[in-house]
């Protein structure tokens, strides 16, 4: 019997050769000017046997950064750097989207133009540390965005999406998950605004829906996906009623032809164990649903077979196993990742994980 993971899937205007998705993974290998390096092309090209790669979270603007050596997609040099990666993946028969990212309050003055405060929906500080050139430092209290700055945020996502297409990506994934800027607007743990972008659920969902619509208008809804994490308390973010909030958000996304809905189905920190109805989200959305969080191949096949999801995103296995798809097919053992080289410069722990020998 054919295992569902190894069956093709249509995603908007492209065909995926299997139902494996490589999840976006921060690797902190960008060079000066946050430019993706040729090594990133090798890294992604090595992993092109997956149906879809979602390339790592990538800044839509200079203020969108919160980590050392993460790439951007807002300068000509960055677009040229990304072109090497998309060419490598396409030459190897793969498909690749880019995750568009604004960190909001999960940042530090060190990363901000002119040493300014990071921006957020409200001046509510996240508990936690940020890794700067001086080591781990507290995150500062952010500056609340003025109402008249919000169109500029939407525009930065729209422009970044156009740049991603110019760089050869097959589409983009809007990062509305994991406690970053768009998620800070969505969830009431960080959004205390009293204007049209805060308060009730419809107001908190407004910015995400505007960003999605602006990108769809620029590059096509069928090349525009979104990632959400309704009950993830990572980055000190929670919500008082996530089911109602995300039911509303997904109803607003439904019927517009968006490429996919990608959900992190739980709490990466393990703290929030509230029940959540993922199937309802999928049904409401009505399009391709990507499930993520700790799946192995057995659970993935089961989730695909029983209609829980259309595609499964795997993160960690792809770091140490460039041939994760083949290893899964053969039932071969998986290599363990080296946690010490996740964010260190250079090829070691990045492009030097071996493929299976002797086949
Ligand atoms: C990280 O760099 O740790 C990171 C980035 C994006 C995420 C989650 C974690 O969505």
GROMACS .gro file of C-alpha atoms and ligand atoms in nm:
model
  369
    1UNK     CA    1   0.000   0.000   0.000
    2UNK     CA    2   0.128   0.346  -0.084
    3UNK     CA    3   0.199   0.543   0.227
    4UNK     CA    4   0.019   0.879   0.219
    5UNK     CA    5   0.343   1.072   0.287
    6UNK     CA    6   0.472   0.956  -0.050
    7UNK     CA    7   0.176   1.070  -0.257
    8UNK     CA    8   0.176   1.398  -0.454
    9UNK     CA    9  -0.026   1.705  -0.360
   10UNK     CA   10  -0.137   2.012  -0.552
   11UNK     CA   11  -0.053   2.338  -0.376
   12UNK     CA   12  -0.199   2.637  -0.556
   13UNK     CA   13  -0.032   2.645  -0.897
   14UNK     CA   14   0.243   2.392  -0.815
   15UNK     CA   15   0.264   2.016  -0.768
   16UNK     CA   16   0.444   1.872  -0.468
   17UNK     CA   17   0.601   1.531  -0.523
   18UNK     CA   18   0.528   1.414  -0.170
   19UNK     CA   19   0.360   1.536   0.150
   20UNK     CA   20   0.671   1.612   0.351
   21UNK     CA   21   0.725   1.979   0.435
   22UNK     CA   22   1.053   2.103   0.575
   23UNK     CA   23   0.948   2.347   0.848
   24UNK     CA   24   1.111   2.690   0.870
   25UNK     CA   25   1.419   2.667   1.094
   26UNK     CA   26   1.636   2.956   1.212
   27UNK     CA   27   2.002   2.872   1.142
   28UNK     CA   28   2.168   3.214   1.181
   29UNK     CA   29   2.405   3.176   0.885
   30UNK     CA   30   2.334   3.503   0.701
   31UNK     CA   31   2.631   3.724   0.620
   32UNK     CA   32   2.687   4.099   0.645
   33UNK     CA   33   2.373   4.295   0.562
   34UNK     CA   34   2.163   3.989   0.656
   35UNK     CA   35   2.238   3.842   0.314
   36UNK     CA   36   2.183   3.466   0.262
   37UNK     CA   37   2.513   3.303   0.168
   38UNK     CA   38   2.601   3.041  -0.097
   39UNK     CA   39   2.613   2.788   0.187
   40UNK     CA   40   2.236   2.836   0.231
   41UNK     CA   41   2.189   2.733  -0.132
   42UNK     CA   42   2.384   2.413  -0.062
   43UNK     CA   43   2.184   2.350   0.258
   44UNK     CA   44   1.843   2.391   0.095
   45UNK     CA   45   1.948   2.211  -0.224
   46UNK     CA   46   2.054   1.910  -0.013
   47UNK     CA   47   1.700   1.895   0.127
   48UNK     CA   48   1.508   1.935  -0.202
   49UNK     CA   49   1.366   1.581  -0.195
   50UNK     CA   50   1.097   1.706   0.042
   51UNK     CA   51   0.769   1.805  -0.125
   52UNK     CA   52   0.797   2.162   0.001
   53UNK     CA   53   1.067   2.355   0.183
   54UNK     CA   54   0.955   2.654   0.386
   55UNK     CA   55   1.276   2.850   0.417
   56UNK     CA   56   1.368   3.001   0.750
   57UNK     CA   57   1.199   3.304   0.904
   58UNK     CA   58   1.321   3.609   0.711
   59UNK     CA   59   1.293   3.977   0.799
   60UNK     CA   60   1.054   4.186   0.593
   61UNK     CA   61   1.230   4.509   0.697
   62UNK     CA   62   1.520   4.634   0.907
   63UNK     CA   63   1.299   4.677   1.216
   64UNK     CA   64   1.175   4.318   1.180
   65UNK     CA   65   1.498   4.163   1.314
   66UNK     CA   66   1.549   4.016   1.661
   67UNK     CA   67   1.825   3.758   1.626
   68UNK     CA   68   2.189   3.751   1.521
   69UNK     CA   69   2.263   3.668   1.154
   70UNK     CA   70   1.908   3.597   1.039
   71UNK     CA   71   1.839   3.676   0.672
   72UNK     CA   72   1.624   3.951   0.528
   73UNK     CA   73   1.435   3.994   0.202
   74UNK     CA   74   1.420   4.373   0.184
   75UNK     CA   75   1.743   4.460  -0.001
   76UNK     CA   76   1.869   4.383  -0.353
   77UNK     CA   77   2.166   4.194  -0.205
   78UNK     CA   78   1.936   3.974   0.002
   79UNK     CA   79   1.720   3.898  -0.302
   80UNK     CA   80   2.033   3.803  -0.499
   81UNK     CA   81   2.148   3.580  -0.213
   82UNK     CA   82   1.812   3.405  -0.198
   83UNK     CA   83   1.818   3.350  -0.575
   84UNK     CA   84   2.108   3.107  -0.527
   85UNK     CA   85   1.899   2.901  -0.286
   86UNK     CA   86   1.583   2.892  -0.497
   87UNK     CA   87   1.786   2.798  -0.806
   88UNK     CA   88   1.956   2.515  -0.616
   89UNK     CA   89   1.624   2.377  -0.492
   90UNK     CA   90   1.457   2.401  -0.832
   91UNK     CA   91   1.757   2.242  -1.007
   92UNK     CA   92   1.716   1.947  -0.769
   93UNK     CA   93   1.343   1.920  -0.847
   94UNK     CA   94   1.219   2.077  -0.525
   95UNK     CA   95   0.978   2.355  -0.429
   96UNK     CA   96   1.044   2.635  -0.185
   97UNK     CA   97   0.841   2.905  -0.009
   98UNK     CA   98   0.987   3.181   0.207
   99UNK     CA   99   0.860   3.258   0.557
  100UNK     CA  100   0.804   3.634   0.600
  101UNK     CA  101   0.883   3.753   0.951
  102UNK     CA  102   0.858   4.058   1.174
  103UNK     CA  103   0.966   3.986   1.531
  104UNK     CA  104   0.790   4.285   1.691
  105UNK     CA  105   0.880   4.299   2.062
  106UNK     CA  106   1.104   3.989   2.050
  107UNK     CA  107   1.406   4.205   1.975
  108UNK     CA  108   1.656   4.445   2.124
  109UNK     CA  109   1.774   4.800   2.054
  110UNK     CA  110   2.096   4.644   1.921
  111UNK     CA  111   1.910   4.505   1.619
  112UNK     CA  112   1.702   4.814   1.550
  113UNK     CA  113   1.792   5.095   1.308
  114UNK     CA  114   1.937   5.385   1.506
  115UNK     CA  115   1.924   5.182   1.828
  116UNK     CA  116   1.549   5.253   1.858
  117UNK     CA  117   1.312   5.048   2.069
  118UNK     CA  118   1.154   4.745   1.903
  119UNK     CA  119   0.791   4.799   1.795
  120UNK     CA  120   0.482   4.606   1.906
  121UNK     CA  121   0.104   4.646   1.926
  122UNK     CA  122   0.137   4.775   2.284
  123UNK     CA  123   0.412   4.871   2.527
  124UNK     CA  124   0.400   4.530   2.695
  125UNK     CA  125   0.736   4.370   2.763
  126UNK     CA  126   0.796   4.000   2.695
  127UNK     CA  127   0.964   3.810   2.974
  128UNK     CA  128   1.274   3.650   2.835
  129UNK     CA  129   1.622   3.706   2.708
  130UNK     CA  130   1.752   3.794   2.367
  131UNK     CA  131   2.096   3.690   2.245
  132UNK     CA  132   2.293   4.000   2.142
  133UNK     CA  133   2.661   4.065   2.079
  134UNK     CA  134   2.695   4.104   2.460
  135UNK     CA  135   2.536   3.766   2.538
  136UNK     CA  136   2.185   3.712   2.673
  137UNK     CA  137   2.008   4.036   2.769
  138UNK     CA  138   1.655   4.118   2.887
  139UNK     CA  139   1.410   4.217   2.617
  140UNK     CA  140   1.322   4.586   2.650
  141UNK     CA  141   0.969   4.721   2.680
  142UNK     CA  142   0.869   4.785   2.318
  143UNK     CA  143   0.718   5.100   2.169
  144UNK     CA  144   0.352   5.073   2.069
  145UNK     CA  145   0.301   5.132   1.697
  146UNK     CA  146   0.096   5.442   1.616
  147UNK     CA  147  -0.220   5.382   1.417
  148UNK     CA  148  -0.071   5.568   1.120
  149UNK     CA  149   0.231   5.334   1.117
  150UNK     CA  150   0.021   5.023   1.054
  151UNK     CA  151  -0.012   5.069   0.677
  152UNK     CA  152   0.368   5.071   0.668
  153UNK     CA  153   0.379   4.730   0.836
  154UNK     CA  154   0.134   4.591   0.578
  155UNK     CA  155   0.340   4.746   0.300
  156UNK     CA  156   0.663   4.592   0.433
  157UNK     CA  157   0.507   4.244   0.409
  158UNK     CA  158   0.369   4.316   0.060
  159UNK     CA  159   0.706   4.442  -0.066
  160UNK     CA  160   0.887   4.147   0.091
  161UNK     CA  161   0.649   3.906  -0.084
  162UNK     CA  162   0.722   4.069  -0.418
  163UNK     CA  163   1.094   4.044  -0.343
  164UNK     CA  164   1.054   3.675  -0.256
  165UNK     CA  165   0.893   3.610  -0.594
  166UNK     CA  166   1.170   3.811  -0.762
  167UNK     CA  167   1.418   3.585  -0.580
  168UNK     CA  168   1.253   3.278  -0.736
  169UNK     CA  169   1.045   3.148  -0.446
  170UNK     CA  170   0.732   2.950  -0.534
  171UNK     CA  171   0.538   3.144  -0.271
  172UNK     CA  172   0.550   3.289   0.078
  173UNK     CA  173   0.435   3.190   0.425
  174UNK     CA  174   0.321   3.476   0.647
  175UNK     CA  175   0.461   3.415   0.995
  176UNK     CA  176   0.165   3.482   1.224
  177UNK     CA  177   0.287   3.235   1.487
  178UNK     CA  178   0.523   3.189   1.782
  179UNK     CA  179   0.479   3.521   1.957
  180UNK     CA  180   0.619   3.746   1.683
  181UNK     CA  181   0.463   4.073   1.563
  182UNK     CA  182   0.151   3.944   1.385
  183UNK     CA  183   0.084   3.698   1.666
  184UNK     CA  184   0.132   3.983   1.916
  185UNK     CA  185  -0.153   4.162   1.742
  186UNK     CA  186  -0.369   3.848   1.742
  187UNK     CA  187  -0.338   3.738   2.103
  188UNK     CA  188  -0.453   3.948   2.396
  189UNK     CA  189  -0.148   3.871   2.610
  190UNK     CA  190   0.038   4.138   2.411
  191UNK     CA  191  -0.233   4.346   2.242
  192UNK     CA  192  -0.384   4.614   2.469
  193UNK     CA  193  -0.476   4.856   2.192
  194UNK     CA  194  -0.799   5.051   2.201
  195UNK     CA  195  -0.815   5.138   1.828
  196UNK     CA  196  -0.938   4.928   1.536
  197UNK     CA  197  -0.645   4.683   1.579
  198UNK     CA  198  -0.708   4.592   1.944
  199UNK     CA  199  -0.983   4.490   2.184
  200UNK     CA  200  -1.224   4.233   2.038
  201UNK     CA  201  -1.129   3.935   1.829
  202UNK     CA  202  -1.224   4.096   1.497
  203UNK     CA  203  -0.999   4.392   1.568
  204UNK     CA  204  -0.705   4.178   1.677
  205UNK     CA  205  -0.732   3.964   1.363
  206UNK     CA  206  -0.751   4.269   1.136
  207UNK     CA  207  -0.378   4.322   1.074
  208UNK     CA  208  -0.314   3.960   0.978
  209UNK     CA  209  -0.607   3.960   0.737
  210UNK     CA  210  -0.487   4.289   0.586
  211UNK     CA  211  -0.134   4.153   0.541
  212UNK     CA  212  -0.268   3.839   0.373
  213UNK     CA  213  -0.494   4.038   0.141
  214UNK     CA  214  -0.215   4.279   0.045
  215UNK     CA  215   0.021   3.994  -0.037
  216UNK     CA  216  -0.245   3.802  -0.228
  217UNK     CA  217  -0.314   4.114  -0.432
  218UNK     CA  218   0.057   4.143  -0.515
  219UNK     CA  219   0.157   3.782  -0.588
  220UNK     CA  220  -0.166   3.578  -0.591
  221UNK     CA  221  -0.355   3.411  -0.306
  222UNK     CA  222  -0.246   3.072  -0.440
  223UNK     CA  223   0.115   3.163  -0.359
  224UNK     CA  224   0.032   3.295  -0.011
  225UNK     CA  225   0.027   3.066   0.294
  226UNK     CA  226   0.010   3.141   0.666
  227UNK     CA  227   0.149   2.986   0.984
  228UNK     CA  228  -0.032   3.010   1.316
  229UNK     CA  229   0.026   2.871   1.667
  230UNK     CA  230  -0.295   2.928   1.866
  231UNK     CA  231  -0.184   2.772   2.197
  232UNK     CA  232   0.193   2.816   2.182
  233UNK     CA  233   0.321   3.007   2.485
  234UNK     CA  234   0.671   3.040   2.335
  235UNK     CA  235   0.797   3.399   2.351
  236UNK     CA  236   0.573   3.472   2.651
  237UNK     CA  237   0.249   3.499   2.455
  238UNK     CA  238  -0.092   3.359   2.544
  239UNK     CA  239  -0.456   3.432   2.471
  240UNK     CA  240  -0.766   3.420   2.690
  241UNK     CA  241  -0.979   3.238   2.427
  242UNK     CA  242  -0.766   3.095   2.146
  243UNK     CA  243  -1.039   2.878   1.993
  244UNK     CA  244  -1.272   3.173   1.936
  245UNK     CA  245  -0.989   3.393   1.809
  246UNK     CA  246  -0.853   3.144   1.558
  247UNK     CA  247  -1.198   3.026   1.450
  248UNK     CA  248  -1.261   3.388   1.356
  249UNK     CA  249  -0.925   3.434   1.186
  250UNK     CA  250  -0.961   3.120   0.979
  251UNK     CA  251  -1.317   3.209   0.878
  252UNK     CA  252  -1.167   3.533   0.746
  253UNK     CA  253  -0.908   3.340   0.544
  254UNK     CA  254  -1.155   3.085   0.404
  255UNK     CA  255  -1.276   3.092   0.046
  256UNK     CA  256  -1.006   3.328  -0.078
  257UNK     CA  257  -0.785   3.064  -0.241
  258UNK     CA  258  -0.489   3.097  -0.008
  259UNK     CA  259  -0.218   2.835  -0.065
  260UNK     CA  260  -0.232   2.681   0.280
  261UNK     CA  261  -0.293   2.706   0.653
  262UNK     CA  262   0.003   2.578   0.857
  263UNK     CA  263  -0.068   2.514   1.226
  264UNK     CA  264   0.167   2.439   1.513
  265UNK     CA  265  -0.067   2.208   1.699
  266UNK     CA  266   0.035   2.269   2.057
  267UNK     CA  267   0.272   2.449   2.288
  268UNK     CA  268   0.641   2.425   2.204
  269UNK     CA  269   0.718   2.490   2.572
  270UNK     CA  270   0.478   2.220   2.692
  271UNK     CA  271   0.313   2.463   2.939
  272UNK     CA  272  -0.027   2.511   2.774
  273UNK     CA  273  -0.220   2.187   2.746
  274UNK     CA  274  -0.562   2.337   2.676
  275UNK     CA  275  -0.769   2.134   2.432
  276UNK     CA  276  -0.795   2.283   2.085
  277UNK     CA  277  -1.002   2.166   1.788
  278UNK     CA  278  -0.755   2.158   1.499
  279UNK     CA  279  -0.995   1.970   1.273
  280UNK     CA  280  -1.243   2.256   1.300
  281UNK     CA  281  -0.977   2.497   1.176
  282UNK     CA  282  -0.905   2.275   0.881
  283UNK     CA  283  -1.272   2.238   0.794
  284UNK     CA  284  -1.332   2.612   0.822
  285UNK     CA  285  -1.032   2.693   0.607
  286UNK     CA  286  -1.132   2.448   0.335
  287UNK     CA  287  -0.790   2.445   0.167
  288UNK     CA  288  -0.456   2.272   0.216
  289UNK     CA  289  -0.383   2.223   0.588
  290UNK     CA  290  -0.026   2.161   0.709
  291UNK     CA  291   0.011   2.006   1.054
  292UNK     CA  292   0.326   2.050   1.261
  293UNK     CA  293   0.473   1.976   1.602
  294UNK     CA  294   0.660   1.666   1.695
  295UNK     CA  295   0.523   1.439   1.420
  296UNK     CA  296   0.717   1.129   1.330
  297UNK     CA  297   0.657   0.938   1.008
  298UNK     CA  298   0.412   0.694   1.167
  299UNK     CA  299   0.192   0.965   1.318
  300UNK     CA  300   0.225   1.166   0.997
  301UNK     CA  301   0.095   0.884   0.779
  302UNK     CA  302  -0.190   0.826   1.024
  303UNK     CA  303  -0.283   1.198   1.026
  304UNK     CA  304  -0.286   1.206   0.646
  305UNK     CA  305  -0.480   0.881   0.617
  306UNK     CA  306  -0.759   0.986   0.850
  307UNK     CA  307  -0.804   1.330   0.696
  308UNK     CA  308  -0.654   1.531   0.980
  309UNK     CA  309  -0.407   1.707   0.747
  310UNK     CA  310  -0.295   1.737   0.384
  311UNK     CA  311   0.078   1.788   0.447
  312UNK     CA  312   0.300   1.736   0.751
  313UNK     CA  313   0.584   1.972   0.842
  314UNK     CA  314   0.891   1.830   1.013
  315UNK     CA  315   1.158   2.049   1.168
  316UNK     CA  316   1.437   1.885   1.363
  317UNK     CA  317   1.464   1.567   1.150
  318UNK     CA  318   1.559   1.777   0.848
  319UNK     CA  319   1.851   1.940   1.027
  320UNK     CA  320   2.056   1.623   1.069
  321UNK     CA  321   1.902   1.426   0.781
  322UNK     CA  322   1.918   1.600   0.444
  323UNK     CA  323   1.773   1.276   0.302
  324UNK     CA  324   1.496   1.247   0.564
  325UNK     CA  325   1.245   1.153   0.291
  326UNK     CA  326   1.458   0.863   0.165
  327UNK     CA  327   1.539   0.745   0.517
  328UNK     CA  328   1.168   0.741   0.594
  329UNK     CA  329   1.094   0.543   0.279
  330UNK     CA  330   1.359   0.286   0.369
  331UNK     CA  331   1.290   0.283   0.740
  332UNK     CA  332   1.656   0.373   0.790
  333UNK     CA  333   1.775   0.515   1.123
  334UNK     CA  334   1.777   0.891   1.165
  335UNK     CA  335   2.086   1.088   1.263
  336UNK     CA  336   2.062   1.303   1.577
  337UNK     CA  337   2.112   1.676   1.543
  338UNK     CA  338   2.399   1.851   1.720
  339UNK     CA  339   2.244   2.123   1.936
  340UNK     CA  340   2.575   2.309   1.968
  341UNK     CA  341   2.592   2.398   1.598
  342UNK     CA  342   2.232   2.504   1.538
  343UNK     CA  343   2.317   2.876   1.531
  344UNK     CA  344   2.694   2.883   1.479
  345UNK     CA  345   2.856   3.022   1.165
  346UNK     CA  346   2.983   2.803   0.885
  347UNK     CA  347   2.928   2.462   0.730
  348UNK     CA  348   2.974   2.251   1.041
  349UNK     CA  349   2.638   2.129   1.166
  350UNK     CA  350   2.473   2.292   0.865
  351UNK     CA  351   2.576   2.137   0.535
  352UNK     CA  352   2.802   1.855   0.657
  353UNK     CA  353   2.539   1.609   0.782
  354UNK     CA  354   2.585   1.297   0.565
  355UNK     CA  355   2.330   1.122   0.350
  356UNK     CA  356   2.287   0.746   0.382
  357UNK     CA  357   2.595   0.561   0.260
  358UNK     CA  358   2.602   0.281   0.006
  359UNK     CA  359   2.277   0.329  -0.182
  360LIG     C1  360   1.407   3.117   1.673
  360LIG     O1  361   1.495   3.172   1.607
  360LIG     O2  362   1.430   3.067   1.785
  360LIG     C2  363   1.272   3.108   1.619
  360LIG     C3  364   1.241   3.178   1.504
  360LIG     C4  365   1.115   3.169   1.451
  360LIG     C5  366   1.021   3.091   1.515
  360LIG     C6  367   1.051   3.022   1.628
  360LIG     C7  368   1.177   3.030   1.680
  360LIG     O3  369   0.899   3.084   1.465
   0.00000   0.00000   0.00000
